[in-house]
mmCIF file of N, CA, C and O and ligand atoms in Angstrom:
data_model
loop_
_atom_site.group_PDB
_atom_site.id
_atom_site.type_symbol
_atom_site.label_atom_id
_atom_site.label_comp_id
_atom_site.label_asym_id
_atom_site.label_seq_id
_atom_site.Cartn_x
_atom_site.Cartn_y
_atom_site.Cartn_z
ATOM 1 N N UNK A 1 124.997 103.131 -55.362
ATOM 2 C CA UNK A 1 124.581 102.768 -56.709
ATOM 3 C C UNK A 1 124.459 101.248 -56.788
ATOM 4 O O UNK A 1 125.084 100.465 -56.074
ATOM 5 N N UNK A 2 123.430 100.865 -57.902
ATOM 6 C CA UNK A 2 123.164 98.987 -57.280
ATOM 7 C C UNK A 2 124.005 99.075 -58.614
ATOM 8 O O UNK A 2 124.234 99.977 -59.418
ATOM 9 N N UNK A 3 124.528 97.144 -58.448
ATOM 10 C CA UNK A 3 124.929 96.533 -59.617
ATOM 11 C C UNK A 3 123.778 96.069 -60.787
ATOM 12 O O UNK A 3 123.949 95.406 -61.811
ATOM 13 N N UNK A 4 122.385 96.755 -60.162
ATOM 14 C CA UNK A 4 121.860 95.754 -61.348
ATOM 15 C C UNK A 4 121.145 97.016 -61.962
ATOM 16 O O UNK A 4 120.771 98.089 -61.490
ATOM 17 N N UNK A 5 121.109 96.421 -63.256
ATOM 18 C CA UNK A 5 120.369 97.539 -64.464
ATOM 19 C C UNK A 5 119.308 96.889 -64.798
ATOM 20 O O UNK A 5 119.421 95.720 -65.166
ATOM 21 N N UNK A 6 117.818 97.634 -64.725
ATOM 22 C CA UNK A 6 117.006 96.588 -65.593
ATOM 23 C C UNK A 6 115.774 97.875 -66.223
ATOM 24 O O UNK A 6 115.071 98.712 -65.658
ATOM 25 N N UNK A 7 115.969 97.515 -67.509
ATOM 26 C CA UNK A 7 116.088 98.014 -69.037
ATOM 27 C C UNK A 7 114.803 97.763 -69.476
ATOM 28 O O UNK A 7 114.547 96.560 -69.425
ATOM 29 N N UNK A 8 113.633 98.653 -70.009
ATOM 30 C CA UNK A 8 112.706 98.146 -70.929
ATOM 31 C C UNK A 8 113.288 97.983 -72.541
ATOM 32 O O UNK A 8 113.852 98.691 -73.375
ATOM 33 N N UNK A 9 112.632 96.195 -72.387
ATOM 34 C CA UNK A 9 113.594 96.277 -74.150
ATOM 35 C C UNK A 9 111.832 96.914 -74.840
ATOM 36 O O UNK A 9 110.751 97.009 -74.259
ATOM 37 N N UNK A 10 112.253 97.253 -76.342
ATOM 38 C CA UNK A 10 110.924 97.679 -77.115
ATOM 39 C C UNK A 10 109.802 96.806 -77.079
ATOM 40 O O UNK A 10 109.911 95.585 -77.190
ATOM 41 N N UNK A 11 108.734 97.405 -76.927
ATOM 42 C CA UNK A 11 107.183 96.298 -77.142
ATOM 43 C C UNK A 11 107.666 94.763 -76.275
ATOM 44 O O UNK A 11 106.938 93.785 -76.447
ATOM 45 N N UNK A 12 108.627 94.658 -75.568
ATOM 46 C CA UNK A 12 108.961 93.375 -74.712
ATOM 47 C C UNK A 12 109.285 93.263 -73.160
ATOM 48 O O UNK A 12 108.807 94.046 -72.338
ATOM 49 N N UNK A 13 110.137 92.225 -72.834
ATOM 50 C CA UNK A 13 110.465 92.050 -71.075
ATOM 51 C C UNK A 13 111.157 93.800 -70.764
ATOM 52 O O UNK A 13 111.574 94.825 -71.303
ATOM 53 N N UNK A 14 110.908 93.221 -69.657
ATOM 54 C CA UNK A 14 112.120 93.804 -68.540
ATOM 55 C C UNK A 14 113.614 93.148 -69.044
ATOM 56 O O UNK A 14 113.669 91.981 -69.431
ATOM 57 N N UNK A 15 114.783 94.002 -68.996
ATOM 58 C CA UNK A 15 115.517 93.223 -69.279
ATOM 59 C C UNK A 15 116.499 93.519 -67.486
ATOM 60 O O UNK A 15 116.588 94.654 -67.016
ATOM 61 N N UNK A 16 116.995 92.505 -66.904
ATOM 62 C CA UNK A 16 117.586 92.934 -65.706
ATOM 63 C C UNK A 16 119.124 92.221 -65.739
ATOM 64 O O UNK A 16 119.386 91.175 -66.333
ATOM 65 N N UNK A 17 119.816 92.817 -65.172
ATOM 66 C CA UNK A 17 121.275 92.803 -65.465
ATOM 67 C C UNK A 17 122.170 92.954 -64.101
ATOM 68 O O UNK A 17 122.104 94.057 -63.557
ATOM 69 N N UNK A 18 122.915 92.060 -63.556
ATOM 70 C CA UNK A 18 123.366 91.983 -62.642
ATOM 71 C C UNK A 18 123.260 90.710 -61.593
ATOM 72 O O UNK A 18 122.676 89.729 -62.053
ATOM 73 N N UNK A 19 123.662 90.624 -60.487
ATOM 74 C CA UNK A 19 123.620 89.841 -60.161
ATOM 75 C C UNK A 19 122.491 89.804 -59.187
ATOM 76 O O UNK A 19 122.522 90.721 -58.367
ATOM 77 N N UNK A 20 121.432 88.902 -59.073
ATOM 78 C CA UNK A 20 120.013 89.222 -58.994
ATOM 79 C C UNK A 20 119.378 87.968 -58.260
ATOM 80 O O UNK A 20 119.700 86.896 -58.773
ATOM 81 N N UNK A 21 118.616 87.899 -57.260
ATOM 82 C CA UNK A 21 118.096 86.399 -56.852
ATOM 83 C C UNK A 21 116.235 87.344 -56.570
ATOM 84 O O UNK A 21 115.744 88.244 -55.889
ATOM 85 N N UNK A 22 115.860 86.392 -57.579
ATOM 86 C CA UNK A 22 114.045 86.520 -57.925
ATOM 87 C C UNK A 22 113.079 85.380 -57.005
ATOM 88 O O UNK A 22 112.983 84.165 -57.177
ATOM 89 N N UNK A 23 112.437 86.229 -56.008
ATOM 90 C CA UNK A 23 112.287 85.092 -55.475
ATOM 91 C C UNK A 23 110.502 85.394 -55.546
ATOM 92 O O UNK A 23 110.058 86.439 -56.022
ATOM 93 N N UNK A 24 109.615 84.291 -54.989
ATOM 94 C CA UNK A 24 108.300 84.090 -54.973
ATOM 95 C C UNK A 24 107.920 85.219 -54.075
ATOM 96 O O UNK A 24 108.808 85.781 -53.434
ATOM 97 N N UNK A 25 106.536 85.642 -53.961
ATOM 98 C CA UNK A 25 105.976 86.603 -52.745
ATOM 99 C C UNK A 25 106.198 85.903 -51.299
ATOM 100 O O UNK A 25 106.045 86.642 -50.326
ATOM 101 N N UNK A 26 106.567 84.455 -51.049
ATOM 102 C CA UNK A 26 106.691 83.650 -49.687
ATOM 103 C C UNK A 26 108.249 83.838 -49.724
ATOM 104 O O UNK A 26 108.803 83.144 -48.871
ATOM 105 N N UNK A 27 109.012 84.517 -50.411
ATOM 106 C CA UNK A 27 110.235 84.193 -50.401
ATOM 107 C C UNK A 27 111.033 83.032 -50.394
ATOM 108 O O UNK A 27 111.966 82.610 -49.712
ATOM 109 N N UNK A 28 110.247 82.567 -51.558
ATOM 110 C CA UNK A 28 110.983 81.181 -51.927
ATOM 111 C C UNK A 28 111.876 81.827 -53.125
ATOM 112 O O UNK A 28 111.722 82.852 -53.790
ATOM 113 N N UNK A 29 112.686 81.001 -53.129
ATOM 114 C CA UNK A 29 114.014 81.247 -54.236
ATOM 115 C C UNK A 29 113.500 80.674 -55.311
ATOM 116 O O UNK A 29 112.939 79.581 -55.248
ATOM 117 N N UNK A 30 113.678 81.553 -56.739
ATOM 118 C CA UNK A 30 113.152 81.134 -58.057
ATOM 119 C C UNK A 30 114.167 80.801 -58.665
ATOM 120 O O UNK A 30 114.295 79.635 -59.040
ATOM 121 N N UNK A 31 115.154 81.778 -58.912
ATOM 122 C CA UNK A 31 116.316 81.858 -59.777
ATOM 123 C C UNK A 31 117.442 82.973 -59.158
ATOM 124 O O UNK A 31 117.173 84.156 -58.951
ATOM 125 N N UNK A 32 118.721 82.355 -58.917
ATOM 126 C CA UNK A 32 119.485 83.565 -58.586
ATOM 127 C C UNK A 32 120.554 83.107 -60.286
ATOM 128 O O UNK A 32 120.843 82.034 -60.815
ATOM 129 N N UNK A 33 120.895 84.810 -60.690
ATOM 130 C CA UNK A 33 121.073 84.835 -61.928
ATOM 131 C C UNK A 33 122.194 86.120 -62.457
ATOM 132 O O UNK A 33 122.675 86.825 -61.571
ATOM 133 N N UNK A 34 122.517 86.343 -63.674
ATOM 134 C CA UNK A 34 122.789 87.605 -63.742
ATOM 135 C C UNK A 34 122.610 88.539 -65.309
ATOM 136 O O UNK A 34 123.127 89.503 -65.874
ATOM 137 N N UNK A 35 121.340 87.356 -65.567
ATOM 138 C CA UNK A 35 120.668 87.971 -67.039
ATOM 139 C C UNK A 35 119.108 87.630 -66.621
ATOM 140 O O UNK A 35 118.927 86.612 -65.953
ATOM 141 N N UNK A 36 118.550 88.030 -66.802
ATOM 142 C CA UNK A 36 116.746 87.991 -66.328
ATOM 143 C C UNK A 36 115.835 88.773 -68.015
ATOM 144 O O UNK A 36 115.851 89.750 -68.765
ATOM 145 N N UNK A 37 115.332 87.790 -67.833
ATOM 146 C CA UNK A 37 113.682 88.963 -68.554
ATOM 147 C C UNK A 37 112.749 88.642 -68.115
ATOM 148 O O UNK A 37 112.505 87.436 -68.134
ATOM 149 N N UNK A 38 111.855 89.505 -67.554
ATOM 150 C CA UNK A 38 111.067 89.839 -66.818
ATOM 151 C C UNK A 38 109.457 90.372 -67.564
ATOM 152 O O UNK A 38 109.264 91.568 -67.783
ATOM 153 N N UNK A 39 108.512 89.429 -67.856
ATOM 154 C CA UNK A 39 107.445 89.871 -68.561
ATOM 155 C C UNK A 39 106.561 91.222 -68.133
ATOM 156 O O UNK A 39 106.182 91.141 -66.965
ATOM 157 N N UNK A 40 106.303 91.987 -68.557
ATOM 158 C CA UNK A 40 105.330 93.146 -68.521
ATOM 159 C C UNK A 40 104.265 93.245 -69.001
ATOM 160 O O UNK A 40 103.478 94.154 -68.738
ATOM 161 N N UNK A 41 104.012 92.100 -69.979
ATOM 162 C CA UNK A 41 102.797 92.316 -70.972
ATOM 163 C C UNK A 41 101.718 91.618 -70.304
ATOM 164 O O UNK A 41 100.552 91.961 -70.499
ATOM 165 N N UNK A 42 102.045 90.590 -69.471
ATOM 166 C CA UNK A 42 101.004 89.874 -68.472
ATOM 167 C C UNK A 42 100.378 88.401 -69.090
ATOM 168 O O UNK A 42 99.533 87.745 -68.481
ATOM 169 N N UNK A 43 100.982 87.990 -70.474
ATOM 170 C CA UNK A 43 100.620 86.673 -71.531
ATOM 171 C C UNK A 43 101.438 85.641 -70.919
ATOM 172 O O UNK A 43 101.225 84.430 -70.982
ATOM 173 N N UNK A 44 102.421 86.244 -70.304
ATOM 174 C CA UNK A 44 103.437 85.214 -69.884
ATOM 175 C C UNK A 44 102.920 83.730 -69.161
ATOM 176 O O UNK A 44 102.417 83.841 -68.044
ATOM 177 N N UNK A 45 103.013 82.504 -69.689
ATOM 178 C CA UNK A 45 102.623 81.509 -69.006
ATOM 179 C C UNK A 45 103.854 80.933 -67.889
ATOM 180 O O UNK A 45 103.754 80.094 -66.993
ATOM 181 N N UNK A 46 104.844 81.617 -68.267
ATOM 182 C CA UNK A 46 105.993 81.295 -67.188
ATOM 183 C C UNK A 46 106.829 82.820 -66.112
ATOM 184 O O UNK A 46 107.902 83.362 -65.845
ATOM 185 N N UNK A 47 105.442 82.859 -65.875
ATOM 186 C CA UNK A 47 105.882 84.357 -64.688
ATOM 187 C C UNK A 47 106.469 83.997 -63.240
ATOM 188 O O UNK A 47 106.103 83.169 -62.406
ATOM 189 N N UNK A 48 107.439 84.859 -63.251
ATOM 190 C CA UNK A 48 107.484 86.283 -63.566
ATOM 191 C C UNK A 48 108.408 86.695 -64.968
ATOM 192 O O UNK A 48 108.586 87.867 -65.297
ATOM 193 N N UNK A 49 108.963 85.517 -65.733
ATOM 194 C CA UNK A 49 109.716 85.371 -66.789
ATOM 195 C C UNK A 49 108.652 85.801 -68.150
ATOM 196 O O UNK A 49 107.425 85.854 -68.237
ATOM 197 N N UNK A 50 109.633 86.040 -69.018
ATOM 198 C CA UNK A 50 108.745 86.487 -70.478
ATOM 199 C C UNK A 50 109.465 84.953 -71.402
ATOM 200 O O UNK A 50 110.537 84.414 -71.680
ATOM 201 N N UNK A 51 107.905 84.805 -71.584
ATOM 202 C CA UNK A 51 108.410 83.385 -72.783
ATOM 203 C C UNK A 51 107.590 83.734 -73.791
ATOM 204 O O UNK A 51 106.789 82.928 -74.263
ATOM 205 N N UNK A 52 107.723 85.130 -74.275
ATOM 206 C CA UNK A 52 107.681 85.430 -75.982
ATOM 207 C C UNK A 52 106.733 85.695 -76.024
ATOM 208 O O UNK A 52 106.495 86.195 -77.124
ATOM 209 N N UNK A 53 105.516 85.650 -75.111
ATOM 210 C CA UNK A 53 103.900 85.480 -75.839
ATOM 211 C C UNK A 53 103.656 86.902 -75.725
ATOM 212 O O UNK A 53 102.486 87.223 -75.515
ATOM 213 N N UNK A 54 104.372 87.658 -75.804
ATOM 214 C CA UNK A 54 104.141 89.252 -76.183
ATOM 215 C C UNK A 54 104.114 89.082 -77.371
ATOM 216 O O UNK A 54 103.006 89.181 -77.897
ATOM 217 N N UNK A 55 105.283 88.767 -78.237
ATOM 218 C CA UNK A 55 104.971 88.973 -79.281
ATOM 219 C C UNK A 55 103.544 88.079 -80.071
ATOM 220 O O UNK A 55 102.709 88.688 -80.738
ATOM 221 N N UNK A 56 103.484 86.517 -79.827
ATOM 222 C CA UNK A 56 101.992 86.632 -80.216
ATOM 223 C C UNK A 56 100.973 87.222 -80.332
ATOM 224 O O UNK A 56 100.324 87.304 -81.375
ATOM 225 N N UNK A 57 100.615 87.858 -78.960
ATOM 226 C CA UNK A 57 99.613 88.555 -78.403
ATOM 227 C C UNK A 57 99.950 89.964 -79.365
ATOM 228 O O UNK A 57 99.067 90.749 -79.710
ATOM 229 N N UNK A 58 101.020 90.074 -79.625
ATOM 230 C CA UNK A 58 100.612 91.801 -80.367
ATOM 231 C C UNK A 58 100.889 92.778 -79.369
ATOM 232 O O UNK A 58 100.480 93.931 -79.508
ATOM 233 N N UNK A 59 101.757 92.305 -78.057
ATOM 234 C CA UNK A 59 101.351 93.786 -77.222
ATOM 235 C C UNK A 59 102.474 94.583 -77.679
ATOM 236 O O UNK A 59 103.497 94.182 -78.233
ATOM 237 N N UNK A 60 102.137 95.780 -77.365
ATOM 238 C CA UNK A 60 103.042 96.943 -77.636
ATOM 239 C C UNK A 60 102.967 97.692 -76.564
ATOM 240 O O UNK A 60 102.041 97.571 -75.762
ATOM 241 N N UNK A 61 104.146 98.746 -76.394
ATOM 242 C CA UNK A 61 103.947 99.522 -74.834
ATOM 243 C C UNK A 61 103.036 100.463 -75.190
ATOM 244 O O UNK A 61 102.553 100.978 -74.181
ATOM 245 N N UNK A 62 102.702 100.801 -75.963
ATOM 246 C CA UNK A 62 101.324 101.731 -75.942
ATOM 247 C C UNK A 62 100.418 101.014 -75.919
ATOM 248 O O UNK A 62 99.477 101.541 -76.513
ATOM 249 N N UNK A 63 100.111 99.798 -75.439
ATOM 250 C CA UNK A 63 99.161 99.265 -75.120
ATOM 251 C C UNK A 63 98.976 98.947 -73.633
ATOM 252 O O UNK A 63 98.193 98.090 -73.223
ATOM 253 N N UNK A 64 99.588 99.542 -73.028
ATOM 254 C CA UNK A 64 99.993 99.489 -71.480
ATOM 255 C C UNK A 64 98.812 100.368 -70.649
ATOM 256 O O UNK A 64 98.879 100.489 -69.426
HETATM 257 S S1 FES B 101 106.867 90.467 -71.939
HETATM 258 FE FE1 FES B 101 107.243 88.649 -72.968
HETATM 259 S S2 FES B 101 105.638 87.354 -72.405
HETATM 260 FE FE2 FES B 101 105.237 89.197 -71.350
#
């Protein structure tokens, strides 16, 4: 069983929980952490992180 949980919050991120190191596709180290949100909506100007612009944008998961 892993230590990490990661959670769709409503109409928003990924939420990930545990102790976690996010790294680039070259495997460069981004952030090692043990609270994450993780954008899904794809507005994000700071990916792979969610910096809110879901909610600007209006997305909702039925818009997926
Ligand atoms: S989920 Fe928040 S910016 Fe994409």
């Amino acid at each position: 069983m892993s230590d990490v949980t990661i959670t769709p919050t409503t109409d928003g991120p990924l939420e990930v929980s545990g102790e976690v190191r996010i790294e680039a596709p070259d495997g460069t180290l981004i952030r090692e952490t043990s609270k994450a949100y993780l954008c899904r909506c794809g507005y994000s100007k700071a990916k792979p992180f969610c910096d809110g612009s879901h909610k600007r944008e209006g997305w909702t998961e039925a818009s997926e």
